[in-house]
Amino acid sequence: MGPAHRGLAPGDGPLDRPTPFVHLRSPELNAAPADQLRLLDVQALDLRLTQLAHRRENLPEHEEIRTVESQIVQQRDLLVAAQTEEGDTAREQAKAEQDVDQVRQRAARDQQRLDSGQVTNPKDLESLQSEIVSLAKRQDDLETVVLEIMERHENAQARAKELSHALEGLQNVAAEVTARRDAALAEIDAEVATVRAERSTAVEDVPADLLKLYEKLREQQGGVGAARLYQRRCEGCRLELNITELNEVRAAAPDAVVRCENCRRILVRTPDSGL
């Protein structure tokens, strides 16, 4: 009887050898090389849309408008204050002038009584003359007040006029900047519409499962879901593949959808990949 059969230890037989696994390949996802290249076209269009959106949000005219609108608010507040002072001094002046007129009219009546000779009593005559002198001084004081108020009113009036012109100038600037912004936005929006139309056409030829993976990765990876492998470097994360990763890419079938080991983006092979 021959020697007892010895069991195979792990690794002794061919069935126990580890099955090679390509880590960079997307599980059970294949797409023709031409379809993968079309994905790069879609990615380029998406990047263009992202750039246009960034440009739209960061037009220099936006900041210019915010600045000039802030200046307009400040200028309008100053104008309201000056107009309020103008109105207040106008009413104050009118009241002071009314006081002067009342004193003047009373002084004129007293003077008329004095000149008419109707007052004969020496004591009443002395009192009337004293009142006329007092009214003259009162009138002089009030006229000085009127002049001071008139000066303040004229200054407020001039200030309000100056601020009104300045406000009008700022409003003209705002209108000009707004027109430039609107023209720039219209230009950007027109280009966005063109790029979106191109994208709609481009995605028609991309397989649904590949496009779905791309959209998922693009959302996760800051807008970039697919990148070209150029000179052994992933153009998504800008890192060069090591020799093990390159060998896995070389070993993958042409229609295998491979992924960057570093950033997990779809890695599209081209004649310039350096493989």
PDB file of C-alpha atoms in Angstrom:
ATOM      1  CA  MET A   1       0.000   0.000   0.000  1.00  0.00           C
ATOM      2  CA  GLY A   2       1.424   3.232  -0.991  1.00  0.00           C
ATOM      3  CA  PRO A   3       2.079   6.199   1.302  1.00  0.00           C
ATOM      4  CA  ALA A   4      -0.951   8.028   2.619  1.00  0.00           C
ATOM      5  CA  HIS A   5      -2.104  10.901   0.457  1.00  0.00           C
ATOM      6  CA  ARG A   6      -0.946  14.218   1.944  1.00  0.00           C
ATOM      7  CA  GLY A   7      -3.477  17.099   1.773  1.00  0.00           C
ATOM      8  CA  LEU A   8      -2.486  20.165  -0.186  1.00  0.00           C
ATOM      9  CA  ALA A   9      -1.403  23.068   1.939  1.00  0.00           C
ATOM     10  CA  PRO A  10      -2.658  26.525   1.029  1.00  0.00           C
ATOM     11  CA  GLY A  11      -0.702  27.792  -1.937  1.00  0.00           C
ATOM     12  CA  ASP A  12       0.363  24.318  -3.101  1.00  0.00           C
ATOM     13  CA  GLY A  13      -2.234  24.009  -5.826  1.00  0.00           C
ATOM     14  CA  PRO A  14      -3.128  26.306  -8.713  1.00  0.00           C
ATOM     15  CA  LEU A  15      -6.698  26.666  -7.445  1.00  0.00           C
ATOM     16  CA  ASP A  16      -5.406  28.336  -4.285  1.00  0.00           C
ATOM     17  CA  ARG A  17      -3.511  31.134  -6.009  1.00  0.00           C
ATOM     18  CA  PRO A  18      -4.958  34.588  -5.334  1.00  0.00           C
ATOM     19  CA  THR A  19      -7.010  35.943  -8.201  1.00  0.00           C
ATOM     20  CA  PRO A  20      -5.507  39.132  -9.648  1.00  0.00           C
ATOM     21  CA  PHE A  21      -7.659  42.227  -8.866  1.00  0.00           C
ATOM     22  CA  VAL A  22      -7.434  45.456 -10.750  1.00  0.00           C
ATOM     23  CA  HIS A  23      -8.013  48.070  -8.040  1.00  0.00           C
ATOM     24  CA  LEU A  24      -8.407  50.960 -10.447  1.00  0.00           C
ATOM     25  CA  ARG A  25     -11.258  49.454 -12.388  1.00  0.00           C
ATOM     26  CA  SER A  26     -14.847  50.568 -11.762  1.00  0.00           C
ATOM     27  CA  PRO A  27     -16.680  47.311 -10.783  1.00  0.00           C
ATOM     28  CA  GLU A  28     -18.699  45.857 -13.661  1.00  0.00           C
ATOM     29  CA  LEU A  29     -18.598  49.064 -15.663  1.00  0.00           C
ATOM     30  CA  ASN A  30     -17.327  49.105 -19.198  1.00  0.00           C
ATOM     31  CA  ALA A  31     -17.582  51.682 -21.937  1.00  0.00           C
ATOM     32  CA  ALA A  32     -16.070  51.960 -25.372  1.00  0.00           C
ATOM     33  CA  PRO A  33     -12.914  54.084 -25.482  1.00  0.00           C
ATOM     34  CA  ALA A  34     -14.717  56.529 -27.777  1.00  0.00           C
ATOM     35  CA  ASP A  35     -17.484  56.951 -25.187  1.00  0.00           C
ATOM     36  CA  GLN A  36     -14.923  57.588 -22.472  1.00  0.00           C
ATOM     37  CA  LEU A  37     -13.308  60.243 -24.640  1.00  0.00           C
ATOM     38  CA  ARG A  38     -16.730  61.844 -25.130  1.00  0.00           C
ATOM     39  CA  LEU A  39     -16.939  62.043 -21.355  1.00  0.00           C
ATOM     40  CA  LEU A  40     -13.912  64.340 -21.439  1.00  0.00           C
ATOM     41  CA  ASP A  41     -15.837  66.611 -23.818  1.00  0.00           C
ATOM     42  CA  VAL A  42     -18.738  66.691 -21.360  1.00  0.00           C
ATOM     43  CA  GLN A  43     -16.331  67.444 -18.517  1.00  0.00           C
ATOM     44  CA  ALA A  44     -14.793  70.311 -20.470  1.00  0.00           C
ATOM     45  CA  LEU A  45     -18.250  71.786 -21.057  1.00  0.00           C
ATOM     46  CA  ASP A  46     -19.129  71.392 -17.376  1.00  0.00           C
ATOM     47  CA  LEU A  47     -15.934  73.132 -16.383  1.00  0.00           C
ATOM     48  CA  ARG A  48     -16.802  75.944 -18.760  1.00  0.00           C
ATOM     49  CA  LEU A  49     -20.238  76.259 -17.142  1.00  0.00           C
ATOM     50  CA  THR A  50     -18.583  76.385 -13.717  1.00  0.00           C
ATOM     51  CA  GLN A  51     -16.212  79.104 -14.908  1.00  0.00           C
ATOM     52  CA  LEU A  52     -19.087  81.101 -16.363  1.00  0.00           C
ATOM     53  CA  ALA A  53     -21.051  80.803 -13.113  1.00  0.00           C
ATOM     54  CA  HIS A  54     -17.999  81.993 -11.162  1.00  0.00           C
ATOM     55  CA  ARG A  55     -17.488  84.865 -13.573  1.00  0.00           C
ATOM     56  CA  ARG A  56     -21.173  85.774 -13.299  1.00  0.00           C
ATOM     57  CA  GLU A  57     -21.017  85.892  -9.513  1.00  0.00           C
ATOM     58  CA  ASN A  58     -17.737  87.812  -9.416  1.00  0.00           C
ATOM     59  CA  LEU A  59     -18.179  90.505 -12.030  1.00  0.00           C
ATOM     60  CA  PRO A  60     -16.330  93.651 -10.863  1.00  0.00           C
ATOM     61  CA  GLU A  61     -19.511  95.600 -11.570  1.00  0.00           C
ATOM     62  CA  HIS A  62     -21.204  93.830  -8.628  1.00  0.00           C
ATOM     63  CA  GLU A  63     -18.749  95.375  -6.178  1.00  0.00           C
ATOM     64  CA  GLU A  64     -18.913  98.734  -7.966  1.00  0.00           C
ATOM     65  CA  ILE A  65     -22.694  98.755  -7.626  1.00  0.00           C
ATOM     66  CA  ARG A  66     -22.537  97.825  -3.935  1.00  0.00           C
ATOM     67  CA  THR A  67     -20.050 100.627  -3.333  1.00  0.00           C
ATOM     68  CA  VAL A  68     -21.983 103.290  -5.197  1.00  0.00           C
ATOM     69  CA  GLU A  69     -25.282 102.183  -3.644  1.00  0.00           C
ATOM     70  CA  SER A  70     -23.717 102.570  -0.198  1.00  0.00           C
ATOM     71  CA  GLN A  71     -22.532 106.043  -1.193  1.00  0.00           C
ATOM     72  CA  ILE A  72     -26.022 106.881  -2.467  1.00  0.00           C
ATOM     73  CA  VAL A  73     -27.568 105.868   0.877  1.00  0.00           C
ATOM     74  CA  GLN A  74     -25.074 108.042   2.770  1.00  0.00           C
ATOM     75  CA  GLN A  75     -25.545 110.946   0.375  1.00  0.00           C
ATOM     76  CA  ARG A  76     -29.326 110.660   0.604  1.00  0.00           C
ATOM     77  CA  ASP A  77     -29.148 110.751   4.405  1.00  0.00           C
ATOM     78  CA  LEU A  78     -26.990 113.879   4.262  1.00  0.00           C
ATOM     79  CA  LEU A  79     -29.392 115.461   1.779  1.00  0.00           C
ATOM     80  CA  VAL A  80     -32.404 114.711   3.978  1.00  0.00           C
ATOM     81  CA  ALA A  81     -30.604 116.286   6.938  1.00  0.00           C
ATOM     82  CA  ALA A  82     -29.721 119.377   4.883  1.00  0.00           C
ATOM     83  CA  GLN A  83     -33.264 119.676   3.513  1.00  0.00           C
ATOM     84  CA  THR A  84     -34.631 119.329   7.040  1.00  0.00           C
ATOM     85  CA  GLU A  85     -32.343 122.123   8.210  1.00  0.00           C
ATOM     86  CA  GLU A  86     -33.357 124.177   5.190  1.00  0.00           C
ATOM     87  CA  GLY A  87     -37.035 123.764   6.073  1.00  0.00           C
ATOM     88  CA  ASP A  88     -36.460 124.433   9.756  1.00  0.00           C
ATOM     89  CA  THR A  89     -34.491 127.630   9.127  1.00  0.00           C
ATOM     90  CA  ALA A  90     -37.081 128.770   6.587  1.00  0.00           C
ATOM     91  CA  ARG A  91     -39.836 128.464   9.205  1.00  0.00           C
ATOM     92  CA  GLU A  92     -37.576 130.038  11.842  1.00  0.00           C
ATOM     93  CA  GLN A  93     -36.848 132.937   9.494  1.00  0.00           C
ATOM     94  CA  ALA A  94     -40.529 133.420   8.711  1.00  0.00           C
ATOM     95  CA  LYS A  95     -41.331 133.520  12.445  1.00  0.00           C
ATOM     96  CA  ALA A  96     -38.513 135.987  13.152  1.00  0.00           C
ATOM     97  CA  GLU A  97     -39.614 138.240  10.287  1.00  0.00           C
ATOM     98  CA  GLN A  98     -43.166 138.109  11.623  1.00  0.00           C
ATOM     99  CA  ASP A  99     -41.876 139.225  15.034  1.00  0.00           C
ATOM    100  CA  VAL A 100     -40.037 142.118  13.361  1.00  0.00           C
ATOM    101  CA  ASP A 101     -43.188 143.149  11.511  1.00  0.00           C
ATOM    102  CA  GLN A 102     -45.236 143.098  14.697  1.00  0.00           C
ATOM    103  CA  VAL A 103     -42.668 145.304  16.481  1.00  0.00           C
ATOM    104  CA  ARG A 104     -42.442 147.594  13.459  1.00  0.00           C
ATOM    105  CA  GLN A 105     -46.224 147.937  13.243  1.00  0.00           C
ATOM    106  CA  ARG A 106     -46.493 148.691  16.957  1.00  0.00           C
ATOM    107  CA  ALA A 107     -43.701 151.248  16.725  1.00  0.00           C
ATOM    108  CA  ALA A 108     -45.421 152.841  13.732  1.00  0.00           C
ATOM    109  CA  ARG A 109     -48.707 153.129  15.673  1.00  0.00           C
ATOM    110  CA  ASP A 110     -46.919 154.677  18.642  1.00  0.00           C
ATOM    111  CA  GLN A 111     -45.130 157.115  16.402  1.00  0.00           C
ATOM    112  CA  GLN A 112     -48.427 158.018  14.726  1.00  0.00           C
ATOM    113  CA  ARG A 113     -50.010 158.688  18.146  1.00  0.00           C
ATOM    114  CA  LEU A 114     -47.023 160.796  19.111  1.00  0.00           C
ATOM    115  CA  ASP A 115     -47.114 162.788  15.878  1.00  0.00           C
ATOM    116  CA  SER A 116     -50.887 163.293  16.040  1.00  0.00           C
ATOM    117  CA  GLY A 117     -50.658 165.314  19.231  1.00  0.00           C
ATOM    118  CA  GLN A 118     -53.379 163.222  20.847  1.00  0.00           C
ATOM    119  CA  VAL A 119     -51.156 162.446  23.840  1.00  0.00           C
ATOM    120  CA  THR A 120     -50.882 165.618  25.937  1.00  0.00           C
ATOM    121  CA  ASN A 121     -50.269 164.273  29.404  1.00  0.00           C
ATOM    122  CA  PRO A 122     -46.525 164.678  30.058  1.00  0.00           C
ATOM    123  CA  LYS A 123     -46.302 161.364  31.883  1.00  0.00           C
ATOM    124  CA  ASP A 124     -48.104 159.491  29.082  1.00  0.00           C
ATOM    125  CA  LEU A 125     -46.016 161.328  26.513  1.00  0.00           C
ATOM    126  CA  GLU A 126     -42.794 160.306  28.260  1.00  0.00           C
ATOM    127  CA  SER A 127     -44.000 156.709  28.486  1.00  0.00           C
ATOM    128  CA  LEU A 128     -44.918 156.681  24.801  1.00  0.00           C
ATOM    129  CA  GLN A 129     -41.533 158.068  23.777  1.00  0.00           C
ATOM    130  CA  SER A 130     -39.757 155.491  25.981  1.00  0.00           C
ATOM    131  CA  GLU A 131     -41.744 152.689  24.392  1.00  0.00           C
ATOM    132  CA  ILE A 132     -40.829 153.880  20.890  1.00  0.00           C
ATOM    133  CA  VAL A 133     -37.141 153.811  21.835  1.00  0.00           C
ATOM    134  CA  SER A 134     -37.523 150.353  23.362  1.00  0.00           C
ATOM    135  CA  LEU A 135     -39.362 149.074  20.287  1.00  0.00           C
ATOM    136  CA  ALA A 136     -36.633 150.446  18.051  1.00  0.00           C
ATOM    137  CA  LYS A 137     -34.018 148.516  20.030  1.00  0.00           C
ATOM    138  CA  ARG A 138     -36.236 145.421  20.003  1.00  0.00           C
ATOM    139  CA  GLN A 139     -36.643 145.750  16.242  1.00  0.00           C
ATOM    140  CA  ASP A 140     -32.903 146.131  15.765  1.00  0.00           C
ATOM    141  CA  ASP A 141     -32.249 143.006  17.865  1.00  0.00           C
ATOM    142  CA  LEU A 142     -34.863 141.011  15.974  1.00  0.00           C
ATOM    143  CA  GLU A 143     -33.496 142.131  12.601  1.00  0.00           C
ATOM    144  CA  THR A 144     -30.056 140.911  13.711  1.00  0.00           C
ATOM    145  CA  VAL A 145     -31.620 137.544  14.547  1.00  0.00           C
ATOM    146  CA  VAL A 146     -33.328 137.486  11.152  1.00  0.00           C
ATOM    147  CA  LEU A 147     -30.001 138.108   9.409  1.00  0.00           C
ATOM    148  CA  GLU A 148     -28.360 135.306  11.387  1.00  0.00           C
ATOM    149  CA  ILE A 149     -31.205 132.924  10.542  1.00  0.00           C
ATOM    150  CA  MET A 150     -31.115 133.993   6.881  1.00  0.00           C
ATOM    151  CA  GLU A 151     -27.415 133.168   6.759  1.00  0.00           C
ATOM    152  CA  ARG A 152     -28.036 129.720   8.241  1.00  0.00           C
ATOM    153  CA  HIS A 153     -30.926 129.168   5.861  1.00  0.00           C
ATOM    154  CA  GLU A 154     -28.845 130.159   2.829  1.00  0.00           C
ATOM    155  CA  ASN A 155     -26.040 127.845   3.939  1.00  0.00           C
ATOM    156  CA  ALA A 156     -28.469 124.965   4.410  1.00  0.00           C
ATOM    157  CA  GLN A 157     -30.043 125.737   1.048  1.00  0.00           C
ATOM    158  CA  ALA A 158     -26.644 125.764  -0.678  1.00  0.00           C
ATOM    159  CA  ARG A 159     -25.655 122.565   1.141  1.00  0.00           C
ATOM    160  CA  ALA A 160     -28.875 120.851   0.075  1.00  0.00           C
ATOM    161  CA  LYS A 161     -28.331 121.949  -3.529  1.00  0.00           C
ATOM    162  CA  GLU A 162     -24.736 120.679  -3.484  1.00  0.00           C
ATOM    163  CA  LEU A 163     -25.766 117.345  -1.990  1.00  0.00           C
ATOM    164  CA  SER A 164     -28.610 117.020  -4.478  1.00  0.00           C
ATOM    165  CA  HIS A 165     -26.203 117.450  -7.375  1.00  0.00           C
ATOM    166  CA  ALA A 166     -23.775 114.973  -5.813  1.00  0.00           C
ATOM    167  CA  LEU A 167     -26.614 112.466  -5.330  1.00  0.00           C
ATOM    168  CA  GLU A 168     -27.672 112.892  -8.938  1.00  0.00           C
ATOM    169  CA  GLY A 169     -24.084 112.234 -10.014  1.00  0.00           C
ATOM    170  CA  LEU A 170     -23.908 109.045  -7.959  1.00  0.00           C
ATOM    171  CA  GLN A 171     -27.235 107.885  -9.374  1.00  0.00           C
ATOM    172  CA  ASN A 172     -25.872 108.447 -12.885  1.00  0.00           C
ATOM    173  CA  VAL A 173     -22.788 106.398 -12.000  1.00  0.00           C
ATOM    174  CA  ALA A 174     -24.998 103.639 -10.610  1.00  0.00           C
ATOM    175  CA  ALA A 175     -27.076 103.619 -13.785  1.00  0.00           C
ATOM    176  CA  GLU A 176     -23.945 103.417 -15.964  1.00  0.00           C
ATOM    177  CA  VAL A 177     -22.400 100.595 -13.910  1.00  0.00           C
ATOM    178  CA  THR A 178     -25.725  98.744 -13.825  1.00  0.00           C
ATOM    179  CA  ALA A 179     -25.949  98.987 -17.612  1.00  0.00           C
ATOM    180  CA  ARG A 180     -22.422  97.555 -17.924  1.00  0.00           C
ATOM    181  CA  ARG A 181     -23.264  94.768 -15.488  1.00  0.00           C
ATOM    182  CA  ASP A 182     -26.468  93.891 -17.311  1.00  0.00           C
ATOM    183  CA  ALA A 183     -24.625  93.802 -20.637  1.00  0.00           C
ATOM    184  CA  ALA A 184     -21.944  91.510 -19.148  1.00  0.00           C
ATOM    185  CA  LEU A 185     -24.599  89.250 -17.614  1.00  0.00           C
ATOM    186  CA  ALA A 186     -26.447  89.045 -20.920  1.00  0.00           C
ATOM    187  CA  GLU A 187     -23.218  88.062 -22.666  1.00  0.00           C
ATOM    188  CA  ILE A 188     -22.461  85.403 -20.052  1.00  0.00           C
ATOM    189  CA  ASP A 189     -26.008  84.058 -20.110  1.00  0.00           C
ATOM    190  CA  ALA A 190     -25.888  83.780 -23.890  1.00  0.00           C
ATOM    191  CA  GLU A 191     -22.664  81.777 -23.670  1.00  0.00           C
ATOM    192  CA  VAL A 192     -24.147  79.605 -20.913  1.00  0.00           C
ATOM    193  CA  ALA A 193     -27.107  78.806 -23.149  1.00  0.00           C
ATOM    194  CA  THR A 194     -24.741  77.859 -25.985  1.00  0.00           C
ATOM    195  CA  VAL A 195     -22.582  75.634 -23.741  1.00  0.00           C
ATOM    196  CA  ARG A 196     -25.639  73.942 -22.261  1.00  0.00           C
ATOM    197  CA  ALA A 197     -26.934  73.189 -25.729  1.00  0.00           C
ATOM    198  CA  GLU A 198     -23.539  71.701 -26.647  1.00  0.00           C
ATOM    199  CA  ARG A 199     -23.576  69.649 -23.453  1.00  0.00           C
ATOM    200  CA  SER A 200     -27.058  68.304 -24.169  1.00  0.00           C
ATOM    201  CA  THR A 201     -25.822  67.121 -27.534  1.00  0.00           C
ATOM    202  CA  ALA A 202     -22.601  65.670 -26.091  1.00  0.00           C
ATOM    203  CA  VAL A 203     -24.276  63.589 -23.362  1.00  0.00           C
ATOM    204  CA  GLU A 204     -26.601  61.921 -25.873  1.00  0.00           C
ATOM    205  CA  ASP A 205     -23.740  59.655 -26.989  1.00  0.00           C
ATOM    206  CA  VAL A 206     -22.477  58.827 -23.483  1.00  0.00           C
ATOM    207  CA  PRO A 207     -23.817  55.555 -22.004  1.00  0.00           C
ATOM    208  CA  ALA A 208     -26.297  56.122 -19.179  1.00  0.00           C
ATOM    209  CA  ASP A 209     -24.367  54.121 -16.561  1.00  0.00           C
ATOM    210  CA  LEU A 210     -21.127  55.922 -17.351  1.00  0.00           C
ATOM    211  CA  LEU A 211     -22.858  59.292 -17.251  1.00  0.00           C
ATOM    212  CA  LYS A 212     -24.502  58.428 -13.926  1.00  0.00           C
ATOM    213  CA  LEU A 213     -21.142  57.545 -12.370  1.00  0.00           C
ATOM    214  CA  TYR A 214     -19.610  60.705 -13.800  1.00  0.00           C
ATOM    215  CA  GLU A 215     -22.371  62.930 -12.372  1.00  0.00           C
ATOM    216  CA  LYS A 216     -22.022  61.305  -8.947  1.00  0.00           C
ATOM    217  CA  LEU A 217     -18.259  61.778  -8.904  1.00  0.00           C
ATOM    218  CA  ARG A 218     -18.535  65.318 -10.229  1.00  0.00           C
ATOM    219  CA  GLU A 219     -20.785  66.211  -7.305  1.00  0.00           C
ATOM    220  CA  GLN A 220     -18.388  64.616  -4.838  1.00  0.00           C
ATOM    221  CA  GLN A 221     -15.177  65.934  -6.364  1.00  0.00           C
ATOM    222  CA  GLY A 222     -15.794  69.645  -6.725  1.00  0.00           C
ATOM    223  CA  GLY A 223     -17.170  69.606 -10.239  1.00  0.00           C
ATOM    224  CA  VAL A 224     -14.624  67.230 -11.813  1.00  0.00           C
ATOM    225  CA  GLY A 225     -15.819  63.660 -12.301  1.00  0.00           C
ATOM    226  CA  ALA A 226     -13.558  62.559 -15.145  1.00  0.00           C
ATOM    227  CA  ALA A 227      -9.941  63.392 -15.882  1.00  0.00           C
ATOM    228  CA  ARG A 228      -7.455  62.572 -18.611  1.00  0.00           C
ATOM    229  CA  LEU A 229      -4.455  60.409 -17.856  1.00  0.00           C
ATOM    230  CA  TYR A 230      -1.668  62.471 -19.372  1.00  0.00           C
ATOM    231  CA  GLN A 231       1.995  61.494 -19.217  1.00  0.00           C
ATOM    232  CA  ARG A 232       1.213  59.084 -16.349  1.00  0.00           C
ATOM    233  CA  ARG A 233      -0.408  61.895 -14.360  1.00  0.00           C
ATOM    234  CA  CYS A 234      -4.069  62.220 -13.402  1.00  0.00           C
ATOM    235  CA  GLU A 235      -5.211  65.649 -14.527  1.00  0.00           C
ATOM    236  CA  GLY A 236      -7.895  65.593 -11.848  1.00  0.00           C
ATOM    237  CA  CYS A 237      -5.699  65.485  -8.740  1.00  0.00           C
ATOM    238  CA  ARG A 238      -2.434  66.303 -10.591  1.00  0.00           C
ATOM    239  CA  LEU A 239      -0.677  63.314  -9.006  1.00  0.00           C
ATOM    240  CA  GLU A 240       1.506  60.920 -10.969  1.00  0.00           C
ATOM    241  CA  LEU A 241       0.535  57.252 -10.860  1.00  0.00           C
ATOM    242  CA  ASN A 242       3.097  54.922  -9.313  1.00  0.00           C
ATOM    243  CA  ILE A 243       4.389  51.885 -11.173  1.00  0.00           C
ATOM    244  CA  THR A 244       1.828  49.516  -9.607  1.00  0.00           C
ATOM    245  CA  GLU A 245      -1.048  51.751 -10.594  1.00  0.00           C
ATOM    246  CA  LEU A 246       0.337  52.173 -14.116  1.00  0.00           C
ATOM    247  CA  ASN A 247       0.651  48.411 -14.502  1.00  0.00           C
ATOM    248  CA  GLU A 248      -2.966  47.982 -13.459  1.00  0.00           C
ATOM    249  CA  VAL A 249      -4.073  50.556 -16.017  1.00  0.00           C
ATOM    250  CA  ARG A 250      -1.982  48.862 -18.709  1.00  0.00           C
ATOM    251  CA  ALA A 251      -3.535  45.514 -17.823  1.00  0.00           C
ATOM    252  CA  ALA A 252      -7.089  46.820 -17.966  1.00  0.00           C
ATOM    253  CA  ALA A 253      -9.102  46.132 -21.117  1.00  0.00           C
ATOM    254  CA  PRO A 254      -9.556  49.122 -23.469  1.00  0.00           C
ATOM    255  CA  ASP A 255     -13.243  49.344 -22.586  1.00  0.00           C
ATOM    256  CA  ALA A 256     -12.698  49.037 -18.818  1.00  0.00           C
ATOM    257  CA  VAL A 257     -13.600  52.191 -16.914  1.00  0.00           C
ATOM    258  CA  VAL A 258     -10.644  52.799 -14.640  1.00  0.00           C
ATOM    259  CA  ARG A 259     -10.451  55.155 -11.680  1.00  0.00           C
ATOM    260  CA  CYS A 260      -7.631  57.196 -10.193  1.00  0.00           C
ATOM    261  CA  GLU A 261      -6.415  55.511  -7.022  1.00  0.00           C
ATOM    262  CA  ASN A 262      -5.804  58.930  -5.420  1.00  0.00           C
ATOM    263  CA  CYS A 263      -8.908  60.974  -6.206  1.00  0.00           C
ATOM    264  CA  ARG A 264     -11.264  58.197  -7.434  1.00  0.00           C
ATOM    265  CA  ARG A 265     -12.221  60.153 -10.519  1.00  0.00           C
ATOM    266  CA  ILE A 266     -12.811  58.351 -13.817  1.00  0.00           C
ATOM    267  CA  LEU A 267      -9.441  58.131 -15.517  1.00  0.00           C
ATOM    268  CA  VAL A 268      -9.667  58.408 -19.290  1.00  0.00           C
ATOM    269  CA  ARG A 269      -6.810  56.943 -21.307  1.00  0.00           C
ATOM    270  CA  THR A 270      -5.558  58.697 -24.450  1.00  0.00           C
ATOM    271  CA  PRO A 271      -2.569  58.232 -26.776  1.00  0.00           C
ATOM    272  CA  ASP A 272      -0.740  60.753 -24.551  1.00  0.00           C
ATOM    273  CA  SER A 273      -1.246  58.791 -21.342  1.00  0.00           C
ATOM    274  CA  GLY A 274       2.333  57.553 -21.331  1.00  0.00           C
ATOM    275  CA  LEU A 275       1.403  53.917 -21.003  1.00  0.00           C
TER     276      LEU A 275
END
